[in-house]
Amino acid sequence: MSDALRVHDAPRCNDVPEDPLAFLEGLEGASAWHVAGRDRSRTRVVTTLLHGNEPSGFLAMHAWLRSGVVPAVDAICVVANVEAARLHPVFTHRSVPGRRDLNRCFGDPRDTEGVDPEARIAHAILDLIDHQRPEAVVDLHNNTGRNPAYAIGLDPSREALALAARFGRHFVWSHLRLGALLEAVSSCPAVTVEVGKSGDDAADRIARAGLSALLETESLFEPLDRGVEVRILRMPMRARMRPGRRLVMAQALDPSAHLTMPDDLDRHNFEVVPAGARVGWVGPAEADCPLELIDEAGRDRAADYFERQHDALVARRPFMPIMITMDAAIATSDCLFYVVHDVRQSSSE
Ligand SMILES: [Zn+2]
């Protein structure tokens, strides 16, 4: 096993410091714990802190390891980007400055092994998964906007929906290829779970309850309980700023910006924005629509969804935005929000 990821046996509960920060400080780097379960023939893998500023999964894992509970099957708990997480102030760095986003390094980490520490950690995690042949992989994250907890996966299979249901009621069916961990796991159901906003108590509670359910449940993939429904949202379009445009988040038009978006826009995550609703203000320097909306085929669909009415940018048709970021830098370089289609409701058969 690579020294990029240190794999330990289950700690005795007394060996895990009570303070999660002391636990983090004591780690030598990316770390995993293999906790023996009642059924040793099966294994589940949970990963946390691929992003150093998303601590809910780590806090849940710390509490769970301290509890000393024997899981239903073997559990492997991974804490990935320890180096980024503990940069001062703790839990504020997504990645180590100047280095790659770890959750974009799983595209083909085997090609880049040894090139940088992130690729080596990614490689070691995939190696561990290959070796252990788990029945499920769940990667726990937070996000920057207000969202309900939701899972992201490449295939809305019954198994993936059952994993999603341990944490929330939404499954985002993604077709994006970003180099994320879940894209690299094909041997078993794998989902990313976004439990809510970093630093939010509700997000920490969801991570904790979901992790316990995930590791302590005998049969993970039984049909969902009656009345439990997971909504499948297909994620075909990504909205971002056109090149060279400036975005400002504020409550009124900022004439220096090409686009001003309300700074509480994330209240509308997972809600339908009706036709005619104002989604932002367009500044005088903008001759066109400042947003582009790229579909799976790479076409810009902005003109189908948005129109300019004087200084307002207005929805031409209803749409549901998810994963709205309130960070103008991310919105400009990566994505402001995704537009989803509601596929169908899944419920117990
Ligand atoms: Zn993340």
Coordinates of C-alpha atoms and ligand atoms in Angstrom, one line a residue:
M1 CA 0.0 0.0 0.0
S2 CA 1.3 3.5 -0.9
D3 CA 2.5 5.7 1.9
A4 CA 0.3 8.5 0.4
L5 CA -2.6 6.9 2.5
R6 CA -1.9 5.3 5.9
V7 CA -4.3 2.5 6.6
H8 CA -4.8 1.6 10.3
D9 CA -6.8 -0.9 12.2
A10 CA -9.8 0.5 14.1
P11 CA -8.6 2.7 16.9
R12 CA -9.7 1.9 20.5
C13 CA -12.2 4.6 21.4
N14 CA -9.9 5.9 24.1
D15 CA -7.2 6.4 21.6
V16 CA -9.3 8.9 19.6
P17 CA -9.0 12.4 21.1
E18 CA -12.3 13.8 22.3
D19 CA -11.6 17.0 20.4
P20 CA -11.9 16.5 16.6
L21 CA -9.3 19.1 15.9
A22 CA -6.8 17.3 18.1
F23 CA -7.7 14.1 16.2
L24 CA -7.0 15.9 12.9
E25 CA -3.7 17.4 14.2
G26 CA -2.5 13.9 15.2
L27 CA -2.8 12.4 11.7
E28 CA 0.3 12.0 9.7
G29 CA -1.5 12.7 6.4
A30 CA -4.3 11.0 4.4
S31 CA -5.5 8.2 6.7
A32 CA -7.9 5.3 6.7
W33 CA -9.2 3.0 9.4
H34 CA -10.4 -0.5 8.8
V35 CA -13.1 -1.3 11.4
A36 CA -14.1 -5.0 11.6
G37 CA -17.8 -5.6 11.3
R38 CA -20.1 -8.4 12.4
D39 CA -20.1 -9.7 8.8
R40 CA -16.5 -9.8 7.7
S41 CA -17.3 -10.9 4.2
R42 CA -18.6 -7.5 3.1
T43 CA -17.0 -4.0 3.3
R44 CA -18.3 -0.4 2.9
V45 CA -16.0 2.6 2.2
V46 CA -16.7 6.1 3.4
T47 CA -14.4 9.0 2.4
T48 CA -14.3 12.5 3.9
L49 CA -12.3 15.7 3.5
L50 CA -11.5 15.3 -0.2
H51 CA -12.1 19.0 0.2
G52 CA -10.4 20.5 3.3
N53 CA -13.1 23.1 3.9
E54 CA -16.0 20.5 4.1
P55 CA -15.7 19.1 7.6
S56 CA -19.2 17.6 8.3
G57 CA -18.2 14.1 7.2
F58 CA -15.0 14.2 9.2
L59 CA -16.7 15.3 12.3
A60 CA -19.3 12.5 11.9
M61 CA -16.4 10.0 11.3
H62 CA -14.6 11.2 14.4
A63 CA -17.7 10.8 16.5
W64 CA -18.4 7.4 15.0
L65 CA -14.9 6.0 15.5
R66 CA -15.0 7.3 19.1
S67 CA -18.3 5.5 19.7
G68 CA -16.7 2.1 19.4
V69 CA -19.8 0.8 17.7
V70 CA -19.3 -2.5 15.8
P71 CA -20.5 -1.9 12.2
A72 CA -22.8 -4.4 10.4
V73 CA -20.0 -5.2 7.9
D74 CA -16.4 -4.1 7.7
A75 CA -16.1 -0.3 7.4
I76 CA -13.2 1.6 5.9
C77 CA -13.2 5.3 6.9
V78 CA -10.9 7.6 4.9
V79 CA -9.8 11.1 5.7
A80 CA -8.3 12.4 2.5
N81 CA -7.0 15.9 2.3
V82 CA -5.6 16.3 5.8
E83 CA -3.0 18.7 4.7
A84 CA -5.5 21.2 3.2
A85 CA -8.0 20.8 6.1
R86 CA -5.5 21.7 8.8
L87 CA -4.0 24.8 7.1
H88 CA -4.7 27.7 9.4
P89 CA -7.6 28.6 9.9
V90 CA -8.6 25.0 10.1
F91 CA -11.3 23.8 7.6
T92 CA -11.1 26.9 5.3
H93 CA -8.9 25.5 2.4
R94 CA -10.6 23.4 -0.2
S95 CA -7.1 22.4 -1.5
V96 CA -3.5 23.3 -0.5
P97 CA -2.9 26.7 -2.2
G98 CA -1.2 26.3 -5.6
R99 CA -2.0 22.6 -5.8
R100 CA -4.8 20.6 -7.4
D101 CA -8.3 20.0 -6.2
L102 CA -8.1 16.4 -4.9
N103 CA -11.6 15.7 -6.1
R104 CA -10.6 16.4 -9.7
C105 CA -7.6 14.0 -9.6
F106 CA -9.5 10.7 -10.1
G107 CA -9.9 11.0 -13.9
D108 CA -6.9 8.8 -14.4
P109 CA -4.7 9.1 -11.4
R110 CA -2.7 6.0 -12.5
D111 CA -1.3 8.0 -15.3
T112 CA -0.1 10.8 -13.0
E113 CA 1.1 8.7 -10.1
G114 CA 4.0 10.4 -8.4
V115 CA 3.4 13.7 -10.2
D116 CA 1.9 15.5 -7.3
P117 CA 0.7 14.5 -3.8
E118 CA -3.0 14.8 -4.8
A119 CA -2.6 12.2 -7.6
R120 CA -0.8 9.9 -5.2
I121 CA -3.6 10.2 -2.6
A122 CA -6.2 9.6 -5.3
H123 CA -4.3 6.6 -6.6
A124 CA -4.0 5.1 -3.1
I125 CA -7.7 5.5 -2.4
L126 CA -8.6 3.8 -5.7
D127 CA -6.1 1.1 -4.9
L128 CA -7.7 0.5 -1.5
I129 CA -11.2 0.3 -3.1
D130 CA -9.9 -2.1 -5.8
H131 CA -8.3 -4.3 -3.2
Q132 CA -11.2 -4.3 -0.7
R133 CA -14.0 -4.8 -3.3
P134 CA -16.6 -2.9 -1.2
E135 CA -20.4 -3.2 -1.7
A136 CA -20.7 0.6 -1.6
V137 CA -18.6 3.8 -1.6
V138 CA -20.0 7.0 -0.2
D139 CA -18.0 10.3 -0.4
L140 CA -19.2 12.9 2.1
H141 CA -19.0 16.7 1.2
N142 CA -20.4 20.0 2.2
N143 CA -21.2 22.8 -0.2
T144 CA -21.0 26.6 -0.1
G145 CA -24.7 27.4 -0.6
R146 CA -27.9 26.6 1.2
N147 CA -29.1 23.2 -0.1
P148 CA -31.0 20.3 1.3
A149 CA -28.8 17.2 1.6
Y150 CA -28.5 15.4 -1.7
A151 CA -26.6 12.6 -3.4
I152 CA -24.9 12.8 -6.8
G153 CA -24.3 9.7 -8.9
L154 CA -23.8 8.6 -12.4
D155 CA -26.6 6.0 -12.4
P156 CA -29.9 6.2 -10.5
S157 CA -29.9 2.5 -9.8
R158 CA -32.0 1.1 -6.9
E159 CA -28.8 0.6 -4.9
A160 CA -27.5 4.2 -5.5
L161 CA -31.0 5.6 -4.5
A162 CA -30.9 3.5 -1.4
L163 CA -27.5 5.0 -0.5
A164 CA -28.9 8.5 -1.2
A165 CA -31.9 7.8 1.0
R166 CA -29.6 7.3 4.0
F167 CA -28.9 11.0 3.9
G168 CA -31.6 12.9 2.0
R169 CA -34.4 12.9 -0.5
H170 CA -32.7 14.1 -3.7
F171 CA -30.5 12.2 -6.2
V172 CA -28.8 14.4 -8.8
W173 CA -28.1 12.3 -11.8
S174 CA -24.9 13.7 -13.2
H175 CA -23.3 13.2 -16.6
L176 CA -20.4 15.5 -15.9
R177 CA -16.9 14.1 -16.0
L178 CA -14.8 16.2 -13.6
G179 CA -12.3 13.7 -12.3
A180 CA -14.3 13.1 -9.1
L181 CA -13.9 10.0 -7.0
L182 CA -17.4 8.6 -7.8
E183 CA -16.6 8.6 -11.5
A184 CA -13.6 6.3 -10.9
V185 CA -15.6 3.6 -9.0
S186 CA -17.3 1.1 -11.3
S187 CA -17.2 -2.1 -9.2
C188 CA -20.0 -1.1 -6.8
P189 CA -22.6 1.7 -6.3
A190 CA -20.9 5.0 -5.4
V191 CA -22.4 8.3 -4.6
T192 CA -21.1 11.7 -3.4
V193 CA -23.3 13.1 -0.7
E194 CA -23.5 16.9 0.0
V195 CA -24.9 17.1 3.5
G196 CA -25.4 20.9 3.5
K197 CA -23.4 24.0 4.2
S198 CA -20.0 23.8 5.9
G199 CA -20.2 24.9 9.5
D200 CA -24.0 24.4 9.7
D201 CA -25.1 22.3 12.7
A202 CA -27.9 20.7 10.6
A203 CA -25.3 19.5 8.0
D204 CA -23.2 18.0 10.8
R205 CA -26.3 16.2 12.2
I206 CA -27.2 14.8 8.8
A207 CA -23.7 13.5 8.2
R208 CA -23.7 11.9 11.6
A209 CA -27.1 10.2 11.3
G210 CA -26.4 9.1 7.7
L211 CA -23.0 7.7 8.5
S212 CA -24.4 5.6 11.4
A213 CA -27.2 4.4 9.2
L214 CA -24.8 3.5 6.4
L215 CA -22.4 1.6 8.6
E216 CA -24.7 0.0 11.1
T217 CA -27.5 -1.3 8.7
E218 CA -27.4 -4.9 7.9
S219 CA -28.9 -4.7 4.4
L220 CA -28.1 -1.5 2.7
F221 CA -30.0 -2.0 -0.5
E222 CA -33.4 -3.1 0.6
P223 CA -36.2 -1.3 -1.1
L224 CA -36.8 2.0 0.5
D225 CA -39.3 2.2 3.3
R226 CA -42.8 2.9 2.3
G227 CA -43.3 6.6 2.0
V228 CA -39.6 7.3 1.5
E229 CA -39.1 8.9 -1.9
V230 CA -36.0 10.0 -3.6
R231 CA -36.4 12.5 -6.3
I232 CA -34.2 12.0 -9.3
L233 CA -32.9 15.2 -10.9
R234 CA -31.1 15.0 -14.1
M235 CA -28.4 17.6 -14.4
P236 CA -27.8 18.5 -17.9
M237 CA -26.9 22.2 -17.9
R238 CA -24.2 24.3 -16.3
A239 CA -24.5 28.1 -15.9
R240 CA -21.5 30.3 -15.7
M241 CA -20.3 33.8 -16.6
R242 CA -19.3 34.4 -20.2
P243 CA -15.5 35.1 -20.5
G244 CA -14.4 38.5 -19.4
R245 CA -17.6 39.3 -17.5
R246 CA -17.7 40.5 -13.9
L247 CA -20.2 39.1 -11.4
V248 CA -21.2 40.8 -8.2
M249 CA -23.5 39.4 -5.5
A250 CA -25.7 42.1 -4.0
Q251 CA -29.2 43.2 -3.3
A252 CA -29.4 45.9 -6.0
L253 CA -27.8 46.6 -9.4
D254 CA -24.1 47.3 -9.2
P255 CA -23.5 49.3 -12.4
S256 CA -19.8 48.3 -12.5
A257 CA -20.7 44.6 -12.9
H258 CA -21.9 42.9 -16.0
L259 CA -24.3 40.9 -13.9
T260 CA -25.5 41.4 -10.3
M261 CA -27.1 38.4 -8.7
P262 CA -29.1 38.6 -5.4
D263 CA -26.8 37.6 -2.6
D264 CA -29.5 35.3 -1.1
L265 CA -30.0 33.5 -4.4
D266 CA -29.1 30.2 -2.8
R267 CA -32.5 30.3 -1.0
H268 CA -33.8 29.1 -4.3
N269 CA -31.7 26.0 -4.6
F270 CA -33.9 23.0 -5.5
E271 CA -36.9 25.3 -6.1
V272 CA -38.6 26.1 -9.4
V273 CA -37.9 29.6 -10.6
P274 CA -41.1 30.6 -12.5
A275 CA -41.1 32.1 -16.0
G276 CA -40.9 35.9 -15.7
A277 CA -39.0 35.9 -12.4
R278 CA -36.0 38.2 -12.3
V279 CA -32.8 36.3 -11.7
G280 CA -30.4 39.2 -11.7
W281 CA -29.5 42.7 -13.0
V282 CA -27.5 43.4 -16.1
G283 CA -25.0 46.3 -16.0
P284 CA -24.7 49.0 -18.7
A285 CA -21.4 47.5 -20.0
E286 CA -23.2 44.3 -21.0
A287 CA -24.4 44.2 -24.6
D288 CA -25.6 40.6 -24.5
C289 CA -26.6 38.0 -21.9
P290 CA -23.8 37.8 -19.4
L291 CA -24.5 34.1 -18.5
E292 CA -24.0 31.1 -20.6
L293 CA -25.9 27.9 -20.1
I294 CA -24.0 24.9 -21.5
D295 CA -25.9 21.6 -22.2
E296 CA -24.4 18.1 -22.4
A297 CA -23.7 18.5 -26.1
G298 CA -21.7 21.7 -25.4
R299 CA -24.4 24.0 -26.8
D300 CA -25.2 27.3 -25.2
R301 CA -28.9 27.3 -24.2
A302 CA -28.9 30.7 -22.4
A303 CA -31.2 32.3 -25.0
D304 CA -33.9 29.6 -24.3
Y305 CA -33.9 30.2 -20.6
F306 CA -33.0 33.9 -20.0
E307 CA -33.9 37.2 -21.6
R308 CA -33.0 40.8 -20.9
Q309 CA -35.8 43.2 -20.0
H310 CA -34.1 46.6 -19.5
D311 CA -31.7 46.1 -16.7
A312 CA -33.2 42.8 -15.5
L313 CA -32.3 39.3 -16.5
V314 CA -35.5 37.4 -16.5
A315 CA -36.4 33.6 -16.7
R316 CA -38.1 32.8 -20.1
R317 CA -39.3 29.5 -18.8
P318 CA -39.5 27.7 -15.4
F319 CA -36.3 26.1 -14.3
M320 CA -34.8 24.5 -11.2
P321 CA -31.4 25.7 -10.2
I322 CA -29.3 23.6 -7.8
M323 CA -25.8 23.9 -6.3
I324 CA -26.0 27.7 -6.6
T325 CA -22.7 29.0 -5.3
M326 CA -22.5 32.4 -3.6
D327 CA -18.8 32.6 -4.3
A328 CA -18.4 35.0 -7.2
A329 CA -14.9 33.7 -8.0
I330 CA -16.1 30.1 -8.3
A331 CA -19.2 31.3 -10.3
T332 CA -16.9 33.0 -12.8
S333 CA -14.3 30.3 -13.2
D334 CA -16.4 27.1 -12.7
C335 CA -20.1 27.2 -12.3
L336 CA -22.8 29.6 -10.9
F337 CA -25.5 26.9 -10.8
Y338 CA -26.8 23.8 -12.6
V339 CA -30.2 23.6 -14.2
V340 CA -31.9 20.2 -13.6
H341 CA -34.9 18.3 -14.9
D342 CA -37.1 16.3 -12.6
V343 CA -37.0 12.8 -14.0
R344 CA -39.3 10.8 -11.8
Q345 CA -40.0 10.0 -8.3
S346 CA -38.5 6.8 -7.0
S347 CA -40.2 5.0 -4.2
S348 CA -40.5 1.6 -2.7
E349 CA -41.6 -1.1 -5.0
Ligands
ZN1 ZN -16.6 19.0 -1.9

